[in-house]
XYZ file of C-alpha atoms in Angstrom:
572
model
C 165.325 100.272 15.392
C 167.590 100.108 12.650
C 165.381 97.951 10.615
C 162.585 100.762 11.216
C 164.896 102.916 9.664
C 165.253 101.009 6.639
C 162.266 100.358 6.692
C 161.470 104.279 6.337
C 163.630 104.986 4.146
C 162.495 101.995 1.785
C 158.796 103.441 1.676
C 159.996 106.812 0.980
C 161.858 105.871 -1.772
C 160.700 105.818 -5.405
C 162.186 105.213 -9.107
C 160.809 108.903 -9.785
C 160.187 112.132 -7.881
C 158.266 115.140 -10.162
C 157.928 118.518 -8.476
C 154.884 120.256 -9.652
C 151.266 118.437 -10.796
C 151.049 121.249 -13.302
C 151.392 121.222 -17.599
C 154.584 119.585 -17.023
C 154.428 117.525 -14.303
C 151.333 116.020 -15.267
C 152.764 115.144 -18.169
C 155.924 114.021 -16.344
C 153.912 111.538 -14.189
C 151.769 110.119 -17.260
C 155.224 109.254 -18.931
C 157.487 107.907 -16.152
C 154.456 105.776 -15.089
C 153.641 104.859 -18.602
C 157.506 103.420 -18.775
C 157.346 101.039 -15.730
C 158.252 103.785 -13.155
C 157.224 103.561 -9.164
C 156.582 107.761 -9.327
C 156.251 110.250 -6.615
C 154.365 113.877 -7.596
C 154.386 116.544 -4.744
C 152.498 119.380 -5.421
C 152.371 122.417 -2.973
C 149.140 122.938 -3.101
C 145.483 121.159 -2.078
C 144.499 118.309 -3.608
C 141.796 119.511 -6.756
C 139.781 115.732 -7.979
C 138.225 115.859 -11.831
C 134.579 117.093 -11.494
C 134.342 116.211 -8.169
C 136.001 119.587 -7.040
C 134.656 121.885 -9.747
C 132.365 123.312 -7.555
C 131.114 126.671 -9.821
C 131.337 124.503 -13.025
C 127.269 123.592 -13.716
C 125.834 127.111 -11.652
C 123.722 129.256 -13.052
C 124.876 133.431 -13.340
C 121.964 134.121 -10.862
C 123.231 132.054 -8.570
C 126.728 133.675 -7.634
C 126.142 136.553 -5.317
C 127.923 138.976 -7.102
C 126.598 137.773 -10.651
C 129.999 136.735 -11.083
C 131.706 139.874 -10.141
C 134.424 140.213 -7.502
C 132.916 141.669 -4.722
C 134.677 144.576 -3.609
C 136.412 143.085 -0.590
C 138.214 140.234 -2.789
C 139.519 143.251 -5.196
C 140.951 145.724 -2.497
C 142.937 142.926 -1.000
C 144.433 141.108 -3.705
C 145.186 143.865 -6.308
C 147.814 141.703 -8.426
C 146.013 138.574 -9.123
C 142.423 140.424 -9.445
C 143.734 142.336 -12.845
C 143.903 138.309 -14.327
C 141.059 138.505 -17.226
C 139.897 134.849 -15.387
C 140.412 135.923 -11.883
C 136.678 136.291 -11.240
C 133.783 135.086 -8.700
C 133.164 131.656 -10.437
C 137.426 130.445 -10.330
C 138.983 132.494 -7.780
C 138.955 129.795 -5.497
C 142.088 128.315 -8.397
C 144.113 131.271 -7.547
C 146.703 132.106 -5.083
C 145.626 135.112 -3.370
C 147.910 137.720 -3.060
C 148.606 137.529 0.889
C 148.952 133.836 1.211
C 151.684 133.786 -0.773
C 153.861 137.171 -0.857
C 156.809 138.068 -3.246
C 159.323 141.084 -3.715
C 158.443 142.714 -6.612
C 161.502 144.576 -7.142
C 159.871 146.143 -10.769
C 156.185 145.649 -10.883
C 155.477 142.088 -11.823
C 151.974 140.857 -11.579
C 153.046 136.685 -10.722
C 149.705 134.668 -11.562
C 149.574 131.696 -9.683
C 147.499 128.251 -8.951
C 148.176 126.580 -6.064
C 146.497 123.355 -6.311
C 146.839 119.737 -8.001
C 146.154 120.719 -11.611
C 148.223 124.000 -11.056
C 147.402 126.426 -13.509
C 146.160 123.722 -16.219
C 142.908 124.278 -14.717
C 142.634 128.132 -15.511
C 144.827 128.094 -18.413
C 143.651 129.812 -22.080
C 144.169 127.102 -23.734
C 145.694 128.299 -26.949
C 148.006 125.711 -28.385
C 150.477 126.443 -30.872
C 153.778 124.661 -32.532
C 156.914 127.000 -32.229
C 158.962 126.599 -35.864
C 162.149 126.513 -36.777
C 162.531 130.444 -36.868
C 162.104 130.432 -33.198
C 164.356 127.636 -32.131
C 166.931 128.834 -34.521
C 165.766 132.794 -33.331
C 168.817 133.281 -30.547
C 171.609 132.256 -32.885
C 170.777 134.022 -36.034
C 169.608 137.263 -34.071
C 172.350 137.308 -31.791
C 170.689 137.058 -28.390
C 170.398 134.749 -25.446
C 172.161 131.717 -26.406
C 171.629 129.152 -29.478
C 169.175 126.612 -28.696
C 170.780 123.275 -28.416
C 167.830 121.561 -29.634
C 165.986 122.470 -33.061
C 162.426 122.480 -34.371
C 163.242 118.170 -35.658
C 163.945 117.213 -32.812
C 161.096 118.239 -30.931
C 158.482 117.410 -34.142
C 157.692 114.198 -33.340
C 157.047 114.835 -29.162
C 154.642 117.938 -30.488
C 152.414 114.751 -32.588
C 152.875 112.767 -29.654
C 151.508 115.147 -27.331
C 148.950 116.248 -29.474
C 147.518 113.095 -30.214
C 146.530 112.551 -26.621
C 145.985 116.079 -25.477
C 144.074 116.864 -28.601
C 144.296 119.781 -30.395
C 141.818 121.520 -32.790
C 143.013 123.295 -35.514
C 143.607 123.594 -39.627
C 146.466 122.242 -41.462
C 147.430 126.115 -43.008
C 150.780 124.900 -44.442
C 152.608 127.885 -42.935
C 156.693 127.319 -42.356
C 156.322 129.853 -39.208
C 153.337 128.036 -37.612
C 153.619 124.090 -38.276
C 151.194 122.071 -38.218
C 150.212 119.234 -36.385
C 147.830 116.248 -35.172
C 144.597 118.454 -35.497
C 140.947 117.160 -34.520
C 138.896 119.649 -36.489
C 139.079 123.615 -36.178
C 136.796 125.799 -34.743
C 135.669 128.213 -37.792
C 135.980 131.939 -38.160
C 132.918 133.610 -37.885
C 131.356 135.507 -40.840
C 133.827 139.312 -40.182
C 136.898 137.448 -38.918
C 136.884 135.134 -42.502
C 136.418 138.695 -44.190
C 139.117 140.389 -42.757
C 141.048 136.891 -43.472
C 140.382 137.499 -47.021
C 141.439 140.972 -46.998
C 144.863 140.144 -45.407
C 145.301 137.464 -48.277
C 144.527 140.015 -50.968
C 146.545 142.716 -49.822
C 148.764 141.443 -47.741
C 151.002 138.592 -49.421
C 153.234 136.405 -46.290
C 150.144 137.716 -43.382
C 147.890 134.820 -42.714
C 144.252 134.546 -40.472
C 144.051 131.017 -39.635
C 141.785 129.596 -37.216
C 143.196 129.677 -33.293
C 144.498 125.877 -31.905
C 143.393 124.939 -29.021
C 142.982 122.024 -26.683
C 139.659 121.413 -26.865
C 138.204 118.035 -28.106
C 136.033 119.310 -31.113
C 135.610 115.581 -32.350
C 137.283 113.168 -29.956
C 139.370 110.245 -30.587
C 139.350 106.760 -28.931
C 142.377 107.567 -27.072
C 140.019 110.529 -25.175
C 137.212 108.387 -24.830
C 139.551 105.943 -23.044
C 140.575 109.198 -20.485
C 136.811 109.880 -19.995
C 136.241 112.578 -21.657
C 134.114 113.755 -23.821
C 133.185 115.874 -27.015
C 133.885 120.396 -25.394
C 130.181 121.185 -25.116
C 131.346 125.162 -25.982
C 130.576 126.247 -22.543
C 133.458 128.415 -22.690
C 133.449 127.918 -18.919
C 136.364 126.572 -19.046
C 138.617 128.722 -15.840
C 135.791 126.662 -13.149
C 136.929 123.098 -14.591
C 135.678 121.242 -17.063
C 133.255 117.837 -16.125
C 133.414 116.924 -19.116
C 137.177 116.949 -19.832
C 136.209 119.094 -23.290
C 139.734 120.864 -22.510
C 143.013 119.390 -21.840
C 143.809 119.899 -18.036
C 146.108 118.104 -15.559
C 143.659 116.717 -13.705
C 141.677 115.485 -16.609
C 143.824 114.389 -18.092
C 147.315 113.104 -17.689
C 147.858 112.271 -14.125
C 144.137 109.845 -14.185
C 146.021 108.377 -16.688
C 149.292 107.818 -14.475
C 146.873 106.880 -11.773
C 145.481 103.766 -13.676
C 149.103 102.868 -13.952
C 149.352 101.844 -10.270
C 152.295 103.375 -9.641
C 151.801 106.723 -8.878
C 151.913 108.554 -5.869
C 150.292 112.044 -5.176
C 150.916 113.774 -2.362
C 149.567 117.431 -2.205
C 149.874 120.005 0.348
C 153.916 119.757 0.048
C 156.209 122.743 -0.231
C 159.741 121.346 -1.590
C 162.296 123.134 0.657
C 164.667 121.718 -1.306
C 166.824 119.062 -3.604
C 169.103 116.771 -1.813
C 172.307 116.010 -3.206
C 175.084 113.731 -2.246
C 178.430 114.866 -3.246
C 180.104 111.370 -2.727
C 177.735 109.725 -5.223
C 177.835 113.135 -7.670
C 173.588 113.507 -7.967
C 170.406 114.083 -6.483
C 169.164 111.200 -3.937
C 165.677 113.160 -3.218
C 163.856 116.418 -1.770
C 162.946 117.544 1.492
C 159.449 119.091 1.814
C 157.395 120.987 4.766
C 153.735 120.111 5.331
C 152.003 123.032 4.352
C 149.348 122.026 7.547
C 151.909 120.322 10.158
C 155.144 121.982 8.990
C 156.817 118.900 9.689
C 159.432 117.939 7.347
C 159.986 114.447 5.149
C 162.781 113.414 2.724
C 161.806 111.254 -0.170
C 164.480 109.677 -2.422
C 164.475 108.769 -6.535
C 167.070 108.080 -8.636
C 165.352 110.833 -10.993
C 164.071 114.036 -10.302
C 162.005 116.061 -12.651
C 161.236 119.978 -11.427
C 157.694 121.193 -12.762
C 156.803 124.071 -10.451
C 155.982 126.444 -12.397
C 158.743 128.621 -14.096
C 159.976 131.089 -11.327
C 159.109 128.302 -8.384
C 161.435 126.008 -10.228
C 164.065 128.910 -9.865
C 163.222 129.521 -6.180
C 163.468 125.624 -5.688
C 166.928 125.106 -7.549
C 168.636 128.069 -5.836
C 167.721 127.362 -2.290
C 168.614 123.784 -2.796
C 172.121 124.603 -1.516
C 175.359 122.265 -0.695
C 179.080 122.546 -0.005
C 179.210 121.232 -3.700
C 176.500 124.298 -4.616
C 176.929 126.711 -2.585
C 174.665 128.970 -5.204
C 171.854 126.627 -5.794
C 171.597 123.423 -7.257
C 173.548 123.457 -10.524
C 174.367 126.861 -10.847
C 178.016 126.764 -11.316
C 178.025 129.616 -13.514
C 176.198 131.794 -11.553
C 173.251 132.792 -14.111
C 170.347 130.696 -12.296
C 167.521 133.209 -12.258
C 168.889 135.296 -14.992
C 167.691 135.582 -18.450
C 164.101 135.645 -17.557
C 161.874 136.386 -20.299
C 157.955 136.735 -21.310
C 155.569 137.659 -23.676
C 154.131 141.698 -24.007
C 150.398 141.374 -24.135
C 150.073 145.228 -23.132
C 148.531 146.527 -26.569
C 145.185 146.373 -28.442
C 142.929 147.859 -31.074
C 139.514 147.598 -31.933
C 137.342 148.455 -34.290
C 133.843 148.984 -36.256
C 132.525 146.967 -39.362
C 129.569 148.323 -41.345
C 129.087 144.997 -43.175
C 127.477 141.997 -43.280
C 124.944 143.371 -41.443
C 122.735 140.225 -42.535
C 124.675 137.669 -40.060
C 125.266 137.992 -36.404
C 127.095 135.604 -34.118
C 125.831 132.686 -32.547
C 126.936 130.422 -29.676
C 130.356 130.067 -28.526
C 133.927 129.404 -30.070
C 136.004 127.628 -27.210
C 139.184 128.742 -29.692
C 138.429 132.172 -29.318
C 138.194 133.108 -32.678
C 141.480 133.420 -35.029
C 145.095 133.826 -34.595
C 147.680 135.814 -37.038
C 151.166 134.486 -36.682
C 154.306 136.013 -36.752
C 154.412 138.185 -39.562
C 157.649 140.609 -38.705
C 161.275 139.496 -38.703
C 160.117 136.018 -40.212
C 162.425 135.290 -42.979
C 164.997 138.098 -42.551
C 165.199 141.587 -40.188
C 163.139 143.493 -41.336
C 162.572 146.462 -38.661
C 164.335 148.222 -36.011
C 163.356 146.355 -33.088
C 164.496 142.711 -33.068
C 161.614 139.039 -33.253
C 158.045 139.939 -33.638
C 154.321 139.411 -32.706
C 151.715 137.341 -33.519
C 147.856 138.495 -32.454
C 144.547 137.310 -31.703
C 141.215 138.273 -33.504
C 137.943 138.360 -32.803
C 134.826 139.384 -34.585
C 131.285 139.645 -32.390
C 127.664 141.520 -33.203
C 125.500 141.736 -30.020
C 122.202 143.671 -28.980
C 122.675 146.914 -29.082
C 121.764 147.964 -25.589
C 120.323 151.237 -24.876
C 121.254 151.144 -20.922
C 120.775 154.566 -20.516
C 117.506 155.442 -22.252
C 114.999 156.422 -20.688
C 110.980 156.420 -21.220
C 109.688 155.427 -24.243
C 112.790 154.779 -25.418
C 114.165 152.702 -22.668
C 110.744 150.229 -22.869
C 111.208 149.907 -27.373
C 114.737 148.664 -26.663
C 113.339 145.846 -24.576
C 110.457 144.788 -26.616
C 112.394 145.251 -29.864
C 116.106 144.599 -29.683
C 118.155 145.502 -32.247
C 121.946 143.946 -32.976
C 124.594 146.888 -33.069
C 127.628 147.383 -35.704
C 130.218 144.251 -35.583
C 132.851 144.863 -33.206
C 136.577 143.535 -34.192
C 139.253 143.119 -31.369
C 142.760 141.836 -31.615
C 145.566 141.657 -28.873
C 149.701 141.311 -29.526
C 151.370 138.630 -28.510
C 155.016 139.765 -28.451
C 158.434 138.008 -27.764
C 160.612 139.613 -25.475
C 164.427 139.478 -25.205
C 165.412 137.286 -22.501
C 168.399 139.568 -20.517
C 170.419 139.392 -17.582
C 168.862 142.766 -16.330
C 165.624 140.379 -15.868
C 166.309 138.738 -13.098
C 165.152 136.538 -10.384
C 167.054 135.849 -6.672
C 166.300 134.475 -3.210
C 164.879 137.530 -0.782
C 168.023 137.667 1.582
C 166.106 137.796 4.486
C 162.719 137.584 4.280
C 161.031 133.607 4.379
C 157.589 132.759 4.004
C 155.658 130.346 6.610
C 156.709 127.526 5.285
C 160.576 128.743 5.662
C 161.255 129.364 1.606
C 162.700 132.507 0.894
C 160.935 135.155 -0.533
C 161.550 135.732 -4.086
C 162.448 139.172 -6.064
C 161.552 139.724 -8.968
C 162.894 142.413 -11.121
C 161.629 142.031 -14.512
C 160.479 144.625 -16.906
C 159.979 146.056 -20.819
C 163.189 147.290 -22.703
C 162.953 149.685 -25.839
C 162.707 146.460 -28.058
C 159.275 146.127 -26.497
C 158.111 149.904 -26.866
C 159.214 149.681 -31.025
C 157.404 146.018 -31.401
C 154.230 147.441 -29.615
C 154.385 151.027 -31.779
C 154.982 148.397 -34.985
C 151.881 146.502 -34.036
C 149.455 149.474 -33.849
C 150.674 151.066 -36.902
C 150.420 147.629 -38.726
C 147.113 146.701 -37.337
C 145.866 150.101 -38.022
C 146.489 149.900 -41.195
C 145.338 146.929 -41.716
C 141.700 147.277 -40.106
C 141.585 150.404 -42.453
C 142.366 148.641 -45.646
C 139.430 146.181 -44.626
C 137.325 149.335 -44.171
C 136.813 149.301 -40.772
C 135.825 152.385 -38.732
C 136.681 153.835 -35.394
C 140.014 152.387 -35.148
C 141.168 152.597 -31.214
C 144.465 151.361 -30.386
C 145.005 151.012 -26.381
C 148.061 150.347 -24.672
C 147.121 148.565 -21.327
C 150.192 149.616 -18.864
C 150.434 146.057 -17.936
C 152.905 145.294 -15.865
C 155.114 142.241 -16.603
C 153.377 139.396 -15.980
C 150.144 139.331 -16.342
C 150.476 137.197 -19.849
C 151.181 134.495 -17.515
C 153.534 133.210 -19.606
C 156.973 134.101 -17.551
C 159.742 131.961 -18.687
C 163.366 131.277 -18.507
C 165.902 131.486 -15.652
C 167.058 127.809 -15.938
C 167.715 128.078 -19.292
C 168.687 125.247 -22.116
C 172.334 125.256 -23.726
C 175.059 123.734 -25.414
C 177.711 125.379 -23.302
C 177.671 124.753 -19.502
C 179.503 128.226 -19.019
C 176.323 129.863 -20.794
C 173.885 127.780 -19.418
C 172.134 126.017 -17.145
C 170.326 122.383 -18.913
C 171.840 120.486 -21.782
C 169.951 119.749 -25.149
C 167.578 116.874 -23.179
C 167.005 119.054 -20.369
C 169.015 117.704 -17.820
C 171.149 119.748 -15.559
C 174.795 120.228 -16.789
C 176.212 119.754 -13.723
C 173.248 117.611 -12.109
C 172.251 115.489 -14.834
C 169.942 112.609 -13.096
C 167.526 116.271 -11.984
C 165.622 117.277 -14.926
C 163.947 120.950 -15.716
C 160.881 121.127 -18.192
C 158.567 123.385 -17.336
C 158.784 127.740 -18.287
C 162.431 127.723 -16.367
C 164.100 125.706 -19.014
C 163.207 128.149 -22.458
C 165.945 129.719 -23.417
C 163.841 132.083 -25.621
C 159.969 132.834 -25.834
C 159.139 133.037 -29.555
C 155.473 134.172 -29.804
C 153.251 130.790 -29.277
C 152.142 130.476 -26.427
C 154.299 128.344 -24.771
C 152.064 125.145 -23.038
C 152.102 122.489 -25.546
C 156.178 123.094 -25.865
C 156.458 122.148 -22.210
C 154.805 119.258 -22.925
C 156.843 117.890 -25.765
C 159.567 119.022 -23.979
C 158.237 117.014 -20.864
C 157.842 113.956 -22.911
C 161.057 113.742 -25.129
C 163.096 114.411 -21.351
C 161.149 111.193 -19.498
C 161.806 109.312 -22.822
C 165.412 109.948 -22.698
C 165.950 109.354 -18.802
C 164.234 106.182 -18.871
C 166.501 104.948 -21.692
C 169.480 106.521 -20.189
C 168.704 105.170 -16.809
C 168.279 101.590 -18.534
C 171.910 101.494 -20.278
C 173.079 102.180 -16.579
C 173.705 105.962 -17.756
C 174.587 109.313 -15.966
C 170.791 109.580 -14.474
């Protein structure tokens, strides 16, 4: 019997355990099994196979019974996730509908998830943007959060080396606040969005309209040949899954990658109750996890841990993991685990009329979605009174002008003879919010879910700094659209709730002081360190990129520095 024990133990132990099959933890998996590493991935949710279980991805619109609508059913019950822009008939089997999985929202929150092997780099949007040395450095010279312990050098070299195998479309602009990086080519502006890039240029010295990054492969390398996948056919069906991997996903992606390696191990439809940790030997030996169909519970062991679940899962996970040694979760001497949670403020919008060019139209599809104007406020110096900044989107587009309610005569002439409208412009903010302890996350006291985690709360919500930045952005954009001589200016404030940018972040957060914070500068635990955190939990602040291909680096530099630390017979 004892030998059976062993025996047990043996097979359930691995050089590697990553939490989460997600951004991160895909990423996590390519790289530990890239460096020699027997690695375990446990992922919560069902098991989601490249192309094979796409299974919207090559129908027709007539074929979905709602012509891609949510029928009304889906909507009533599952009122957070169904205000997601991607949340629709063709990819809501990708998200987690809102009664599976129940939360306290203790503010309104909207919490966008994806359940499945992939997580949400299935449904993601794709955008893919460096942060800069003004947002690494943000927290210390603005005087929130804490100062960064790592800086915009140190993670350079992990952004190429993530970008080179993700691949990443964009121009080289030159812009200190944006830098570039390993670009396949860019998708261009269309005919009104390169106008109104010229009229920024001219009148507007320090605001740029670049073309948006994104992880699409406009002209692949070798390297994505050798993944299988091929050149983005511009579908821009990208929330069903991709067959032809012309986006950077998971499943795609990195973990086929770790899978040619031999020595991975998937295993999905596992909740992590927890992180085991042995106070004798001073680390984490493993997790415990619950079938999500049996309930039965397993232990699995590593000498490395990294936690990928997804920003405010990873700061469920750490502060149920509980010992005599932690009696508030798993590292959280200091008591600020779940604190500091921040996000980006995608609540406002304008739009527009262009009377010009009224010889071009558009044509086809732009996977990139059009262009992207960084950071423009607060760059160099402060500049306003509100503190960071935005950056926005932009989009041009000239369609048929539809004359749905005509009748008659009138009704039959716009069918026979279409005619294309006015160009319509459209941008969105992209704001950075001020991580504080008021935004918070904490274990439900009482309440557990089927699978016996506790519920979590979630109290997150806008301060005044985000009212000022949003007022800044329509006045500037405003302007802006009328000094390119655009007409019927409508700004629109949304009323979003928190969350629904999908981009929540924080919690766990990165440091050089273990009183102020929670990982060191390589994203180890301070007080944990062979347990790594590099997914949303870790960021310390939010900038205004969009925050994907940062995990990543992030992701990459961590597994390069455990491996080597683990090799000199260091603290991991």
């Amino acid at each position: 019997m004892a030998n059976l024990n062993i025996d047990s133990v043996k097979a359930r132990t691995y050089d590697a355990i990553v939490i989460g099959s997600g951004m991160a933890g895909g990423w996590a998996a390519k790289e530990l099994t890239g460096k020699g590493l027997k690695t375990l991935v446990v992922e919560r949710g069902r098991d989601v196979q490249h192309i094979k279980d796409y299974p919207t991805t090559n129908m027709m619109p007539w074929e979905f019974p709602h012509g891609g609508a949510l029928p009304l059913d889906v909507k009533e019950a599952n009122p957070v996730v169904s205000r997601c822009y991607a949340f629709r008939e063709d990819a809501m089997h990708f998200f987690v509908k809102d009664a599976e999985h129940p939360y306290v929202q203790e503010k309104p929150f909207d919490w966008i998830r994806g359940y499945q092997v992939g997580g949400k780099s299935l449904m993601w949007a794709r955008q893919t943007q460096r942060w800069s040395s003004f947002d690494f450095e943000g927290p210390a010279r603005d005087g929130f959060a804490v100062d960064w312990p790592i800086r915009y050098q140190d993670v350079a070299p992990w952004y190429s080396y993530v970008e080179k195998f993700a691949g990443i479309s964009g121009h080289a602009d030159g812009l200190a606040e944006l830098p570039d990086g390993e670009f396949l080519p860019a998708y261009p502006l269309n005919a009104v969005e390169d106008y109104f890039r010229q009229q920024v240029k001219q009148k507007y010295p320090g605001r740029h309209v670049i073309s948006a990054r994104c992880a699409h492969l406009s002209k692949p390398n070798p390297v994505h040949y050798e993944q299988g996948r091929v050149q983005c056919q511009n579908r821009v069906l990208c929330q069903r899954g991709c067959p032809f991997g012309g986006y950077f996903s998971s499943n795609s992606t990195t973990l086929p990658w770790a899978q040619k390696s031999g020595l991975l191990t998937l295993k999905p439809n596992q909740v992590v109750q927890s992180i085991l940790y042995d106070e004798q030997q001073q680390r984490a030996t493993g997790i415990r996890v619950v079938d999500t169909h049996t309930k039965a519970t397993t232990e699995y062991y590593a000498r490395i841990v990294f936690v990928n679940a997804g920003a405010l899962n990873t700061n469920l996970l750490l502060l149920n993991s509980t010992s005599h040694r932690f009696p508030q979760g798993l590292g959280n001497d200091n008591g600020l685990m779940g604190k500091f949670v921040g996000f980006h403020n995608y609540s406002a919008r304008i739009s527009a009329e262009y009377d010009g060019a009224k010889d071009l139209t558009t044509d086809g599809r732009n996977p990139a979605g059009g262009g992207y104007i960084p950071r423009f406020r607060n760059v160099f110096k402060q500049e306003t009174n509100f503190l960071r900044g935005y950056a926005a989107g932009l989009e041009a587009h000239r369609g048929l002008d539809h004359t749905e309610h005509a009748i008659g005569n009138g009704f039959k002439d716009s069918i026979l003879h279409p005619k294309f409208g006015p160009w319509t412009v459209g941008s969105h903010m992209m704001g950075e919010t001020i991580p504080k302890e008021t935004n918070y996350v904490r274990l439900d006291p009482t309440r557990k879910d089927e699978w016996g985690m506790p519920l979590l709360n979630i109290s997150v919500a806008y301060d005044d700094n985000d009212a000022k930045m949003k007022q800044d952005y329509f006045d500037q954009f405003s302007e802006m659209f009328t000094q390119a001589g655009f007409t019927n200016i409508k700004t629109q404030d949304s009323g979003q709730a928190p969350g629904l940018d999908i981009h929540e972040m924080g919690g766990v957060r990165m440091g050089r002081d273990p009183k102020t914070s929670l990982l060191n500068e390589w994203n180890q635990l301070h007080a944990c360190p062979n347990v790594f955190v590099t997914d949303g939990a870790c960021m310390t602040s939010t900038s205004t990129q969009n925050p994907s291909l940062t995990y990543m680096a992030l992701t990459a530099r961590a597994v390069d520095y455990a491996v080597k630390a683990a090799a000199r017979g260091g603290v991991v």
